[in-house]
PDB file of C-alpha atoms in Angstrom:
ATOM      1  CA  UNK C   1       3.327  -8.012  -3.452  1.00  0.00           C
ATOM      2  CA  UNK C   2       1.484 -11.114  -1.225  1.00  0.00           C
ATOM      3  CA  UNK C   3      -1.247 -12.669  -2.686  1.00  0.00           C
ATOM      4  CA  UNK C   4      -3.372 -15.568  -1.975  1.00  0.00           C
ATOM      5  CA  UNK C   5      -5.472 -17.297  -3.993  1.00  0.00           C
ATOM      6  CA  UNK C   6      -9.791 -17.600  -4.011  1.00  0.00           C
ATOM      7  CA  UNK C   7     -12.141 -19.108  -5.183  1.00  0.00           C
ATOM      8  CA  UNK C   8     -14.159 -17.049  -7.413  1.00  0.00           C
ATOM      9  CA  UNK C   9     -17.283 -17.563  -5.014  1.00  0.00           C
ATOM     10  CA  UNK C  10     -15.121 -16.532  -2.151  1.00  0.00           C
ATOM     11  CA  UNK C  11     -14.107 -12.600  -3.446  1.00  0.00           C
ATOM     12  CA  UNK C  12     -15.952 -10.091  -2.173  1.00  0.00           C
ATOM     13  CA  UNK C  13     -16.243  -6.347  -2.744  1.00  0.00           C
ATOM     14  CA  UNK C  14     -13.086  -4.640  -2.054  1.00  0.00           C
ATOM     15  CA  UNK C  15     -10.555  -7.528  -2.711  1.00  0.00           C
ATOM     16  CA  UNK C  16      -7.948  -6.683  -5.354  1.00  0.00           C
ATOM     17  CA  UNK C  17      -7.556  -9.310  -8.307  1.00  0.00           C
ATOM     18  CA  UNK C  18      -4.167  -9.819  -9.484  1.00  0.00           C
ATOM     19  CA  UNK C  19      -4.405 -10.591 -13.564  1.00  0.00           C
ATOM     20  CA  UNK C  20      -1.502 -12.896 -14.793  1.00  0.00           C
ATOM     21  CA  UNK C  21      -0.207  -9.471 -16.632  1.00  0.00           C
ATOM     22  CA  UNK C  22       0.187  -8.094 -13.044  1.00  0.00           C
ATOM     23  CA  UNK C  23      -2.874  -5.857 -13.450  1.00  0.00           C
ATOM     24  CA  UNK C  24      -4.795  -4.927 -10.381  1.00  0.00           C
ATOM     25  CA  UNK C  25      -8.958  -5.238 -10.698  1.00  0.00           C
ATOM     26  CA  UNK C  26     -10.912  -4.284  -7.554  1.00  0.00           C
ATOM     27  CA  UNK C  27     -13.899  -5.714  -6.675  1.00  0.00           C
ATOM     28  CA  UNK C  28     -16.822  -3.318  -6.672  1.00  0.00           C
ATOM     29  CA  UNK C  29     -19.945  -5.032  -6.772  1.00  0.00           C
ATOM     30  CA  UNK C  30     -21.179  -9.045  -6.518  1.00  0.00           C
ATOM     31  CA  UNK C  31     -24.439  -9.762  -8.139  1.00  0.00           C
ATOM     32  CA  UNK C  32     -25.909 -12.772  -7.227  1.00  0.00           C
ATOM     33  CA  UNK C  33     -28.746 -14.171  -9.934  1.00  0.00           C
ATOM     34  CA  UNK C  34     -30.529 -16.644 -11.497  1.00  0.00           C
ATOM     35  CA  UNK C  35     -33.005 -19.333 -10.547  1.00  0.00           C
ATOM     36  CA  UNK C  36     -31.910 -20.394  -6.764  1.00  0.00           C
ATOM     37  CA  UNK C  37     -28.930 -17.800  -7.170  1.00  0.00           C
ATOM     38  CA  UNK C  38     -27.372 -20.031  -9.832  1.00  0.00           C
ATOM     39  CA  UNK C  39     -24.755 -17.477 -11.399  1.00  0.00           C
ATOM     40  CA  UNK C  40     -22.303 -14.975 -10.180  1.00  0.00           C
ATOM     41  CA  UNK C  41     -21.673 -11.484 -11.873  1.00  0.00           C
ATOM     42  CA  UNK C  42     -18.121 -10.370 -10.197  1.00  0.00           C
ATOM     43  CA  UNK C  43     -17.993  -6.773 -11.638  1.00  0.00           C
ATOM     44  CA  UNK C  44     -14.434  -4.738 -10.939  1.00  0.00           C
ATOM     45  CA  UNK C  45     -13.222  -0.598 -10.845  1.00  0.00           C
ATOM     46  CA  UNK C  46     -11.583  -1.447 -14.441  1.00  0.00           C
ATOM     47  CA  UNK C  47     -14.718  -2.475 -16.013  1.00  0.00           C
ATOM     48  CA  UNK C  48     -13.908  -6.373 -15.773  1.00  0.00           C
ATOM     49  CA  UNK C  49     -16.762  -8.595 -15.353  1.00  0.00           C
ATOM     50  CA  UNK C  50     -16.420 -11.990 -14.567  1.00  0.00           C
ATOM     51  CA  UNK C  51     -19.719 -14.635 -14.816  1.00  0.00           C
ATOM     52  CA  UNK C  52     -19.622 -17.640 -13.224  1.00  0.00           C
ATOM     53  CA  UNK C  53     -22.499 -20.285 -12.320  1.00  0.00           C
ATOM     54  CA  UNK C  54     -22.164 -21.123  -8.709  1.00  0.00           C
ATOM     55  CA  UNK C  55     -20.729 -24.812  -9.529  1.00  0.00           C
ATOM     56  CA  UNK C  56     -17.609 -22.499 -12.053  1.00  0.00           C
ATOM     57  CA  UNK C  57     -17.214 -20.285  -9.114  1.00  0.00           C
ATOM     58  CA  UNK C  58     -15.927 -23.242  -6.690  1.00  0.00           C
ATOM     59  CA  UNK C  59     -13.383 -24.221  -9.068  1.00  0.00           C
ATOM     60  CA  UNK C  60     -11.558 -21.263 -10.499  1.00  0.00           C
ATOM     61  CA  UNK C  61      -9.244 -19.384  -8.743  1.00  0.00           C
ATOM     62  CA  UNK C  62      -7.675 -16.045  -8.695  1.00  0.00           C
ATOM     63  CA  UNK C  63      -4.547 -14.442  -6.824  1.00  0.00           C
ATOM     64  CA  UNK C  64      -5.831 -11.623  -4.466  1.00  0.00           C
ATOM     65  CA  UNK C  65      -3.669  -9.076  -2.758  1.00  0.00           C
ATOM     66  CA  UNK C  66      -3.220 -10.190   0.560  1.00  0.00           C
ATOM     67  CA  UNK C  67      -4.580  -7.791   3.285  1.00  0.00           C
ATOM     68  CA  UNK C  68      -3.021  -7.158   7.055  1.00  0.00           C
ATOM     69  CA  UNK C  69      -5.915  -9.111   8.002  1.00  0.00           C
ATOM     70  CA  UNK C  70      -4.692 -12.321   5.644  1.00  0.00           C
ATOM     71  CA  UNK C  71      -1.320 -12.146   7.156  1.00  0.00           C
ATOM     72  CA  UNK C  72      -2.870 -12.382  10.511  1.00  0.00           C
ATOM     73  CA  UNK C  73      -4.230 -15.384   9.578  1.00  0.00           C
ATOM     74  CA  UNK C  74      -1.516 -17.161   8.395  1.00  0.00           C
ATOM     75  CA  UNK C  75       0.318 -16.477  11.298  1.00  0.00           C
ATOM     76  CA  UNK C  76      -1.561 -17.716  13.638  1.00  0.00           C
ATOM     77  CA  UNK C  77      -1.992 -21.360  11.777  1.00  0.00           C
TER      78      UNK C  77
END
């Protein structure tokens, strides 16, 4: 299993969080709230939801499956 890891403002919907347990969490929705769109509401298919205020969301980080697309990427650095 390839990961790679985000930021927490970097997920979006359909990116698969893997939990240190080796759960999988998919991303279903974003919400995006608060005065000047101060806080994050990460919601996932398991019923995880993860709040963050924008400045929390640039610092933590989470291992994501990698997709085709990732690998891609990385090969062509």
């Amino acid at each position: 299993m390839k990961t790679i890891v985000r930021q927490a403002n970097q997920l979006s919907v359909g990116d698969v969080i893997v939990a240190p347990d080796r759960t999988l969490h998919t991303v279903t929705h974003i919400d995006i709230h608060g005065l000047g769109a101060a806080w994050l509401t990460i919601h996932t298919d398991t019923g995880l939801s993860l709040d963050k205020t924008q400045e929390d969301a640039k610092l933590d980080t989470y291992d994501v499956l990698a997709s085709q697309q990732d690998h891609s990427s990385e090969q062509d650095r």
